[in-house]
């Protein structure tokens, strides 16, 4: 599955930090960190954002499904406010194209410096940055506001105020002195938690940790892989904790959310391209209960 939260090559320093960042670090998480040293971001982007998976003209495509889930949810007007944090952005920005009209202060985050650098290339419109214009065009089309894709991208660039390190396995994922305004009015996280957790218990703890960043009554939009155990990114073969829709629902309830929407996309045969063993994608809209 594609992943906003999956990183490119991790330095030894990054891996050492991940393996020993806190007393509660464990061998499973250390192994995950080490595996990401071989991650190739452009190979990952080619696998998931170029055709066939990146073909947005196909009615049964995974890209249009994800963009539609996000656009429909933001169109309700319920998910809005001043501040939004994207947890584990990876090298991608598509997950914020519908969000940026509803939040004036957006924080993007990733554990890997190389991913934060990749985001910076696009935010600064530098040569060689990944071209997201087909995604921006598609979002403008389905939102139907008469907005040009250039206007959409300009708005997103203007509203992303900072790109910060994050570690979802820490009790304070952004650190204790983060410049991000906290708590946030909303969180977005796509293909992050299951891709960096060695088991379901670690996935649950990571969800608990990021929930501390969200105000009571705030909203979380979560997208991830269904029943995936591995994926390729160039020479790297990376492990994923397989989750099903019901396990996602249970995890959200356990973390103190009311599940507003939870739906699953089944990956069609022509998009099963050998770069992973993903069975589908889940989309969850959850609201943090007051008092949690």
PDB file of N, CA and C in Angstrom, residues 154-241:
ATOM      1  N   UNK A 154      -0.999  26.516  -3.797  1.00  0.00           N
ATOM      2  CA  UNK A 154      -0.522  27.742  -3.139  1.00  0.00           C
ATOM      3  C   UNK A 154      -1.111  27.866  -1.743  1.00  0.00           C
ATOM      4  N   UNK A 155      -2.391  27.532  -1.613  1.00  0.00           N
ATOM      5  CA  UNK A 155      -3.015  27.600  -0.295  1.00  0.00           C
ATOM      6  C   UNK A 155      -2.378  26.614   0.670  1.00  0.00           C
ATOM      7  N   UNK A 156      -2.123  25.395   0.203  1.00  0.00           N
ATOM      8  CA  UNK A 156      -1.506  24.406   1.076  1.00  0.00           C
ATOM      9  C   UNK A 156      -0.111  24.872   1.501  1.00  0.00           C
ATOM     10  N   UNK A 157       0.676  25.340   0.543  1.00  0.00           N
ATOM     11  CA  UNK A 157       2.027  25.809   0.891  1.00  0.00           C
ATOM     12  C   UNK A 157       1.976  26.943   1.920  1.00  0.00           C
ATOM     13  N   UNK A 158       1.007  27.838   1.770  1.00  0.00           N
ATOM     14  CA  UNK A 158       0.915  28.978   2.680  1.00  0.00           C
ATOM     15  C   UNK A 158       0.503  28.562   4.086  1.00  0.00           C
ATOM     16  N   UNK A 159      -0.255  27.482   4.184  1.00  0.00           N
ATOM     17  CA  UNK A 159      -0.802  27.101   5.483  1.00  0.00           C
ATOM     18  C   UNK A 159       0.036  26.074   6.233  1.00  0.00           C
ATOM     19  N   UNK A 160       0.992  25.449   5.554  1.00  0.00           N
ATOM     20  CA  UNK A 160       1.945  24.593   6.266  1.00  0.00           C
ATOM     21  C   UNK A 160       2.983  25.504   6.915  1.00  0.00           C
ATOM     22  N   UNK A 161       2.914  25.602   8.217  1.00  0.00           N
ATOM     23  CA  UNK A 161       3.747  26.557   8.952  1.00  0.00           C
ATOM     24  C   UNK A 161       5.073  25.964   9.415  1.00  0.00           C
ATOM     25  N   UNK A 162       5.143  24.620   9.493  1.00  0.00           N
ATOM     26  CA  UNK A 162       6.357  24.012  10.016  1.00  0.00           C
ATOM     27  C   UNK A 162       6.368  22.523   9.643  1.00  0.00           C
ATOM     28  N   UNK A 163       7.575  21.967   9.535  1.00  0.00           N
ATOM     29  CA  UNK A 163       7.780  20.537   9.303  1.00  0.00           C
ATOM     30  C   UNK A 163       8.695  20.044  10.421  1.00  0.00           C
ATOM     31  N   UNK A 164       8.170  19.165  11.268  1.00  0.00           N
ATOM     32  CA  UNK A 164       8.849  18.814  12.516  1.00  0.00           C
ATOM     33  C   UNK A 164       9.152  17.320  12.615  1.00  0.00           C
ATOM     34  N   UNK A 165      10.161  16.967  13.435  1.00  0.00           N
ATOM     35  CA  UNK A 165      10.376  15.550  13.748  1.00  0.00           C
ATOM     36  C   UNK A 165       9.233  15.016  14.603  1.00  0.00           C
ATOM     37  N   UNK A 166       8.961  13.727  14.450  1.00  0.00           N
ATOM     38  CA  UNK A 166       7.940  13.071  15.271  1.00  0.00           C
ATOM     39  C   UNK A 166       8.384  11.639  15.543  1.00  0.00           C
ATOM     40  N   UNK A 167       8.027  11.118  16.692  1.00  0.00           N
ATOM     41  CA  UNK A 167       8.238   9.711  17.022  1.00  0.00           C
ATOM     42  C   UNK A 167       6.986   9.213  17.718  1.00  0.00           C
ATOM     43  N   UNK A 168       6.167   8.479  17.003  1.00  0.00           N
ATOM     44  CA  UNK A 168       4.864   8.061  17.535  1.00  0.00           C
ATOM     45  C   UNK A 168       4.993   7.056  18.671  1.00  0.00           C
ATOM     46  N   UNK A 169       6.197   6.514  18.871  1.00  0.00           N
ATOM     47  CA  UNK A 169       6.385   5.550  19.954  1.00  0.00           C
ATOM     48  C   UNK A 169       6.752   6.221  21.277  1.00  0.00           C
ATOM     49  N   UNK A 170       6.858   7.539  21.284  1.00  0.00           N
ATOM     50  CA  UNK A 170       7.170   8.259  22.512  1.00  0.00           C
ATOM     51  C   UNK A 170       5.888   8.848  23.121  1.00  0.00           C
ATOM     52  N   UNK A 171       5.817   8.950  24.449  1.00  0.00           N
ATOM     53  CA  UNK A 171       4.626   9.521  25.089  1.00  0.00           C
ATOM     54  C   UNK A 171       4.337  10.947  24.634  1.00  0.00           C
ATOM     55  N   UNK A 172       5.394  11.701  24.301  1.00  0.00           N
ATOM     56  CA  UNK A 172       5.242  13.041  23.725  1.00  0.00           C
ATOM     57  C   UNK A 172       5.812  12.986  22.310  1.00  0.00           C
ATOM     58  N   UNK A 173       5.004  12.629  21.328  1.00  0.00           N
ATOM     59  CA  UNK A 173       5.521  12.353  19.985  1.00  0.00           C
ATOM     60  C   UNK A 173       6.272  13.516  19.338  1.00  0.00           C
ATOM     61  N   UNK A 174       5.951  14.747  19.718  1.00  0.00           N
ATOM     62  CA  UNK A 174       6.634  15.910  19.155  1.00  0.00           C
ATOM     63  C   UNK A 174       7.683  16.472  20.105  1.00  0.00           C
ATOM     64  N   UNK A 175       7.973  15.773  21.193  1.00  0.00           N
ATOM     65  CA  UNK A 175       8.891  16.284  22.191  1.00  0.00           C
ATOM     66  C   UNK A 175       8.164  17.165  23.196  1.00  0.00           C
ATOM     67  N   UNK A 176       8.881  17.595  24.212  1.00  0.00           N
ATOM     68  CA  UNK A 176       8.256  18.349  25.298  1.00  0.00           C
ATOM     69  C   UNK A 176       8.252  19.850  25.053  1.00  0.00           C
ATOM     70  N   UNK A 177       8.990  20.309  24.045  1.00  0.00           N
ATOM     71  CA  UNK A 177       9.047  21.745  23.760  1.00  0.00           C
ATOM     72  C   UNK A 177       8.780  22.005  22.279  1.00  0.00           C
ATOM     73  N   UNK A 178       7.733  21.417  21.758  1.00  0.00           N
ATOM     74  CA  UNK A 178       7.438  21.540  20.334  1.00  0.00           C
ATOM     75  C   UNK A 178       6.900  22.926  19.997  1.00  0.00           C
ATOM     76  N   UNK A 179       7.313  23.475  18.836  1.00  0.00           N
ATOM     77  CA  UNK A 179       6.747  24.756  18.399  1.00  0.00           C
ATOM     78  C   UNK A 179       5.334  24.649  17.834  1.00  0.00           C
ATOM     79  N   UNK A 180       4.839  23.440  17.672  1.00  0.00           N
ATOM     80  CA  UNK A 180       3.479  23.285  17.159  1.00  0.00           C
ATOM     81  C   UNK A 180       2.469  23.689  18.226  1.00  0.00           C
ATOM     82  N   UNK A 181       1.422  24.439  17.858  1.00  0.00           N
ATOM     83  CA  UNK A 181       0.377  24.786  18.832  1.00  0.00           C
ATOM     84  C   UNK A 181      -0.359  23.522  19.278  1.00  0.00           C
ATOM     85  N   UNK A 182      -0.427  23.331  20.591  1.00  0.00           N
ATOM     86  CA  UNK A 182      -1.068  22.133  21.149  1.00  0.00           C
ATOM     87  C   UNK A 182      -2.074  22.524  22.220  1.00  0.00           C
ATOM     88  N   UNK A 183      -3.159  21.739  22.371  1.00  0.00           N
ATOM     89  CA  UNK A 183      -3.522  20.602  21.516  1.00  0.00           C
ATOM     90  C   UNK A 183      -4.109  21.067  20.191  1.00  0.00           C
ATOM     91  N   UNK A 184      -3.996  20.215  19.185  1.00  0.00           N
ATOM     92  CA  UNK A 184      -4.488  20.546  17.853  1.00  0.00           C
ATOM     93  C   UNK A 184      -5.996  20.340  17.764  1.00  0.00           C
ATOM     94  N   UNK A 185      -6.609  21.043  16.815  1.00  0.00           N
ATOM     95  CA  UNK A 185      -8.038  20.868  16.554  1.00  0.00           C
ATOM     96  C   UNK A 185      -8.317  19.589  15.766  1.00  0.00           C
ATOM     97  N   UNK A 186      -7.314  19.115  15.005  1.00  0.00           N
ATOM     98  CA  UNK A 186      -7.507  17.900  14.208  1.00  0.00           C
ATOM     99  C   UNK A 186      -6.156  17.258  13.922  1.00  0.00           C
ATOM    100  N   UNK A 187      -6.202  15.945  13.701  1.00  0.00           N
ATOM    101  CA  UNK A 187      -5.038  15.171  13.278  1.00  0.00           C
ATOM    102  C   UNK A 187      -5.373  14.433  11.993  1.00  0.00           C
ATOM    103  N   UNK A 188      -4.379  14.319  11.130  1.00  0.00           N
ATOM    104  CA  UNK A 188      -4.447  13.434   9.972  1.00  0.00           C
ATOM    105  C   UNK A 188      -3.253  12.491  10.080  1.00  0.00           C
ATOM    106  N   UNK A 189      -3.437  11.229   9.762  1.00  0.00           N
ATOM    107  CA  UNK A 189      -2.312  10.300   9.707  1.00  0.00           C
ATOM    108  C   UNK A 189      -2.600   9.233   8.673  1.00  0.00           C
ATOM    109  N   UNK A 190      -1.711   9.107   7.699  1.00  0.00           N
ATOM    110  CA  UNK A 190      -1.936   8.165   6.599  1.00  0.00           C
ATOM    111  C   UNK A 190      -0.760   7.205   6.473  1.00  0.00           C
ATOM    112  N   UNK A 191      -1.068   5.927   6.569  1.00  0.00           N
ATOM    113  CA  UNK A 191      -0.087   4.855   6.362  1.00  0.00           C
ATOM    114  C   UNK A 191       1.144   5.008   7.246  1.00  0.00           C
ATOM    115  N   UNK A 192       0.922   5.407   8.473  1.00  0.00           N
ATOM    116  CA  UNK A 192       2.048   5.590   9.388  1.00  0.00           C
ATOM    117  C   UNK A 192       2.067   4.528  10.483  1.00  0.00           C
ATOM    118  N   UNK A 193       1.018   4.478  11.300  1.00  0.00           N
ATOM    119  CA  UNK A 193       1.098   3.693  12.531  1.00  0.00           C
ATOM    120  C   UNK A 193       1.354   2.215  12.278  1.00  0.00           C
ATOM    121  N   UNK A 194       0.657   1.627  11.308  1.00  0.00           N
ATOM    122  CA  UNK A 194       0.848   0.193  11.050  1.00  0.00           C
ATOM    123  C   UNK A 194       2.196  -0.088  10.393  1.00  0.00           C
ATOM    124  N   UNK A 195       2.766   0.925   9.740  1.00  0.00           N
ATOM    125  CA  UNK A 195       4.026   0.733   9.019  1.00  0.00           C
ATOM    126  C   UNK A 195       5.249   0.868   9.912  1.00  0.00           C
ATOM    127  N   UNK A 196       5.076   1.400  11.124  1.00  0.00           N
ATOM    128  CA  UNK A 196       6.224   1.573  12.008  1.00  0.00           C
ATOM    129  C   UNK A 196       6.058   0.815  13.324  1.00  0.00           C
ATOM    130  N   UNK A 197       5.016  -0.007  13.414  1.00  0.00           N
ATOM    131  CA  UNK A 197       4.753  -0.762  14.644  1.00  0.00           C
ATOM    132  C   UNK A 197       5.033  -2.241  14.422  1.00  0.00           C
ATOM    133  N   UNK A 198       5.830  -2.864  15.294  1.00  0.00           N
ATOM    134  CA  UNK A 198       6.157  -4.282  15.105  1.00  0.00           C
ATOM    135  C   UNK A 198       5.013  -5.232  15.438  1.00  0.00           C
ATOM    136  N   UNK A 199       3.998  -4.757  16.181  1.00  0.00           N
ATOM    137  CA  UNK A 199       2.882  -5.636  16.532  1.00  0.00           C
ATOM    138  C   UNK A 199       1.667  -4.772  16.867  1.00  0.00           C
ATOM    139  N   UNK A 200       0.544  -5.434  17.085  1.00  0.00           N
ATOM    140  CA  UNK A 200      -0.709  -4.719  17.310  1.00  0.00           C
ATOM    141  C   UNK A 200      -0.677  -3.905  18.603  1.00  0.00           C
ATOM    142  N   UNK A 201      -0.014  -4.424  19.631  1.00  0.00           N
ATOM    143  CA  UNK A 201       0.073  -3.687  20.896  1.00  0.00           C
ATOM    144  C   UNK A 201       0.846  -2.374  20.701  1.00  0.00           C
ATOM    145  N   UNK A 202       1.894  -2.422  19.887  1.00  0.00           N
ATOM    146  CA  UNK A 202       2.670  -1.216  19.589  1.00  0.00           C
ATOM    147  C   UNK A 202       1.839  -0.226  18.776  1.00  0.00           C
ATOM    148  N   UNK A 203       1.036  -0.733  17.852  1.00  0.00           N
ATOM    149  CA  UNK A 203       0.113   0.103  17.083  1.00  0.00           C
ATOM    150  C   UNK A 203      -0.851   0.834  18.017  1.00  0.00           C
ATOM    151  N   UNK A 204      -1.382   0.104  18.993  1.00  0.00           N
ATOM    152  CA  UNK A 204      -2.315   0.712  19.945  1.00  0.00           C
ATOM    153  C   UNK A 204      -1.632   1.802  20.765  1.00  0.00           C
ATOM    154  N   UNK A 205      -0.422   1.520  21.235  1.00  0.00           N
ATOM    155  CA  UNK A 205       0.293   2.517  22.036  1.00  0.00           C
ATOM    156  C   UNK A 205       0.610   3.754  21.208  1.00  0.00           C
ATOM    157  N   UNK A 206       0.974   3.556  19.950  1.00  0.00           N
ATOM    158  CA  UNK A 206       1.263   4.695  19.082  1.00  0.00           C
ATOM    159  C   UNK A 206       0.014   5.550  18.879  1.00  0.00           C
ATOM    160  N   UNK A 207      -1.131   4.901  18.710  1.00  0.00           N
ATOM    161  CA  UNK A 207      -2.384   5.638  18.589  1.00  0.00           C
ATOM    162  C   UNK A 207      -2.693   6.396  19.878  1.00  0.00           C
ATOM    163  N   UNK A 208      -2.471   5.759  21.014  1.00  0.00           N
ATOM    164  CA  UNK A 208      -2.660   6.447  22.300  1.00  0.00           C
ATOM    165  C   UNK A 208      -1.760   7.685  22.382  1.00  0.00           C
ATOM    166  N   UNK A 209      -0.507   7.528  21.944  1.00  0.00           N
ATOM    167  CA  UNK A 209       0.451   8.627  22.046  1.00  0.00           C
ATOM    168  C   UNK A 209       0.040   9.824  21.189  1.00  0.00           C
ATOM    169  N   UNK A 210      -0.356   9.581  19.942  1.00  0.00           N
ATOM    170  CA  UNK A 210      -0.696  10.730  19.091  1.00  0.00           C
ATOM    171  C   UNK A 210      -1.998  11.379  19.552  1.00  0.00           C
ATOM    172  N   UNK A 211      -2.856  10.603  20.209  1.00  0.00           N
ATOM    173  CA  UNK A 211      -4.124  11.149  20.694  1.00  0.00           C
ATOM    174  C   UNK A 211      -3.903  12.230  21.749  1.00  0.00           C
ATOM    175  N   UNK A 212      -2.766  12.192  22.445  1.00  0.00           N
ATOM    176  CA  UNK A 212      -2.474  13.233  23.435  1.00  0.00           C
ATOM    177  C   UNK A 212      -2.288  14.599  22.783  1.00  0.00           C
ATOM    178  N   UNK A 213      -2.040  14.622  21.471  1.00  0.00           N
ATOM    179  CA  UNK A 213      -1.818  15.879  20.755  1.00  0.00           C
ATOM    180  C   UNK A 213      -3.127  16.556  20.336  1.00  0.00           C
ATOM    181  N   UNK A 214      -4.248  15.866  20.523  1.00  0.00           N
ATOM    182  CA  UNK A 214      -5.546  16.314  20.007  1.00  0.00           C
ATOM    183  C   UNK A 214      -6.435  16.807  21.139  1.00  0.00           C
ATOM    184  N   UNK A 215      -7.103  17.916  20.919  1.00  0.00           N
ATOM    185  CA  UNK A 215      -8.004  18.441  21.952  1.00  0.00           C
ATOM    186  C   UNK A 215      -9.242  17.544  22.082  1.00  0.00           C
ATOM    187  N   UNK A 216      -9.856  17.509  23.269  1.00  0.00           N
ATOM    188  CA  UNK A 216     -11.132  16.807  23.408  1.00  0.00           C
ATOM    189  C   UNK A 216     -12.159  17.389  22.432  1.00  0.00           C
ATOM    190  N   UNK A 217     -12.881  16.511  21.754  1.00  0.00           N
ATOM    191  CA  UNK A 217     -13.825  16.946  20.730  1.00  0.00           C
ATOM    192  C   UNK A 217     -13.206  17.111  19.365  1.00  0.00           C
ATOM    193  N   UNK A 218     -11.878  17.040  19.282  1.00  0.00           N
ATOM    194  CA  UNK A 218     -11.186  17.166  18.003  1.00  0.00           C
ATOM    195  C   UNK A 218     -11.308  15.900  17.176  1.00  0.00           C
ATOM    196  N   UNK A 219     -10.916  16.004  15.918  1.00  0.00           N
ATOM    197  CA  UNK A 219     -11.136  14.920  14.954  1.00  0.00           C
ATOM    198  C   UNK A 219      -9.811  14.327  14.473  1.00  0.00           C
ATOM    199  N   UNK A 220      -9.839  13.019  14.244  1.00  0.00           N
ATOM    200  CA  UNK A 220      -8.722  12.279  13.654  1.00  0.00           C
ATOM    201  C   UNK A 220      -9.191  11.625  12.368  1.00  0.00           C
ATOM    202  N   UNK A 221      -8.458  11.853  11.282  1.00  0.00           N
ATOM    203  CA  UNK A 221      -8.679  11.143  10.027  1.00  0.00           C
ATOM    204  C   UNK A 221      -7.495  10.214   9.821  1.00  0.00           C
ATOM    205  N   UNK A 222      -7.778   8.919   9.789  1.00  0.00           N
ATOM    206  CA  UNK A 222      -6.739   7.894   9.767  1.00  0.00           C
ATOM    207  C   UNK A 222      -6.923   7.012   8.538  1.00  0.00           C
ATOM    208  N   UNK A 223      -5.868   6.868   7.759  1.00  0.00           N
ATOM    209  CA  UNK A 223      -5.873   5.986   6.590  1.00  0.00           C
ATOM    210  C   UNK A 223      -4.717   5.008   6.734  1.00  0.00           C
ATOM    211  N   UNK A 224      -4.955   3.756   6.386  1.00  0.00           N
ATOM    212  CA  UNK A 224      -3.876   2.780   6.488  1.00  0.00           C
ATOM    213  C   UNK A 224      -4.147   1.530   5.679  1.00  0.00           C
ATOM    214  N   UNK A 225      -3.191   0.619   5.739  1.00  0.00           N
ATOM    215  CA  UNK A 225      -3.246  -0.618   4.974  1.00  0.00           C
ATOM    216  C   UNK A 225      -4.037  -1.683   5.726  1.00  0.00           C
ATOM    217  N   UNK A 226      -4.811  -2.461   4.985  1.00  0.00           N
ATOM    218  CA  UNK A 226      -5.559  -3.587   5.537  1.00  0.00           C
ATOM    219  C   UNK A 226      -4.835  -4.881   5.213  1.00  0.00           C
ATOM    220  N   UNK A 227      -4.556  -5.654   6.270  1.00  0.00           N
ATOM    221  CA  UNK A 227      -3.967  -6.997   6.121  1.00  0.00           C
ATOM    222  C   UNK A 227      -2.720  -6.980   5.234  1.00  0.00           C
ATOM    223  N   UNK A 228      -1.828  -6.055   5.528  1.00  0.00           N
ATOM    224  CA  UNK A 228      -0.539  -6.004   4.833  1.00  0.00           C
ATOM    225  C   UNK A 228       0.552  -6.416   5.807  1.00  0.00           C
ATOM    226  N   UNK A 229       1.504  -7.238   5.344  1.00  0.00           N
ATOM    227  CA  UNK A 229       2.594  -7.659   6.226  1.00  0.00           C
ATOM    228  C   UNK A 229       3.963  -7.188   5.737  1.00  0.00           C
ATOM    229  N   UNK A 230       4.065  -6.768   4.476  1.00  0.00           N
ATOM    230  CA  UNK A 230       5.346  -6.282   3.951  1.00  0.00           C
ATOM    231  C   UNK A 230       5.112  -5.410   2.729  1.00  0.00           C
ATOM    232  N   UNK A 231       6.082  -4.574   2.439  1.00  0.00           N
ATOM    233  CA  UNK A 231       6.083  -3.814   1.179  1.00  0.00           C
ATOM    234  C   UNK A 231       7.519  -3.512   0.799  1.00  0.00           C
ATOM    235  N   UNK A 232       7.711  -3.200  -0.471  1.00  0.00           N
ATOM    236  CA  UNK A 232       9.035  -2.916  -1.017  1.00  0.00           C
ATOM    237  C   UNK A 232       9.200  -1.423  -1.278  1.00  0.00           C
ATOM    238  N   UNK A 233      10.425  -0.950  -1.062  1.00  0.00           N
ATOM    239  CA  UNK A 233      10.792   0.422  -1.425  1.00  0.00           C
ATOM    240  C   UNK A 233      12.218   0.371  -1.940  1.00  0.00           C
ATOM    241  N   UNK A 234      12.363   0.057  -3.230  1.00  0.00           N
ATOM    242  CA  UNK A 234      13.689  -0.187  -3.779  1.00  0.00           C
ATOM    243  C   UNK A 234      14.214  -1.506  -3.255  1.00  0.00           C
ATOM    244  N   UNK A 235      15.417  -1.475  -2.677  1.00  0.00           N
ATOM    245  CA  UNK A 235      16.018  -2.699  -2.157  1.00  0.00           C
ATOM    246  C   UNK A 235      15.468  -3.082  -0.788  1.00  0.00           C
ATOM    247  N   UNK A 236      14.731  -2.189  -0.180  1.00  0.00           N
ATOM    248  CA  UNK A 236      14.213  -2.453   1.164  1.00  0.00           C
ATOM    249  C   UNK A 236      12.918  -3.250   1.110  1.00  0.00           C
ATOM    250  N   UNK A 237      12.847  -4.257   1.955  1.00  0.00           N
ATOM    251  CA  UNK A 237      11.603  -4.993   2.190  1.00  0.00           C
ATOM    252  C   UNK A 237      11.231  -4.751   3.645  1.00  0.00           C
ATOM    253  N   UNK A 238      10.110  -4.092   3.861  1.00  0.00           N
ATOM    254  CA  UNK A 238       9.768  -3.571   5.179  1.00  0.00           C
ATOM    255  C   UNK A 238       8.534  -4.266   5.736  1.00  0.00           C
ATOM    256  N   UNK A 239       8.580  -4.558   7.023  1.00  0.00           N
ATOM    257  CA  UNK A 239       7.483  -5.257   7.688  1.00  0.00           C
ATOM    258  C   UNK A 239       6.396  -4.272   8.100  1.00  0.00           C
ATOM    259  N   UNK A 240       5.160  -4.751   8.068  1.00  0.00           N
ATOM    260  CA  UNK A 240       3.992  -3.986   8.477  1.00  0.00           C
ATOM    261  C   UNK A 240       3.177  -4.867   9.420  1.00  0.00           C
ATOM    262  N   UNK A 241       2.566  -4.272  10.446  1.00  0.00           N
ATOM    263  CA  UNK A 241       1.687  -5.073  11.292  1.00  0.00           C
ATOM    264  C   UNK A 241       0.326  -5.171  10.597  1.00  0.00           C
TER     265      UNK A 241
END
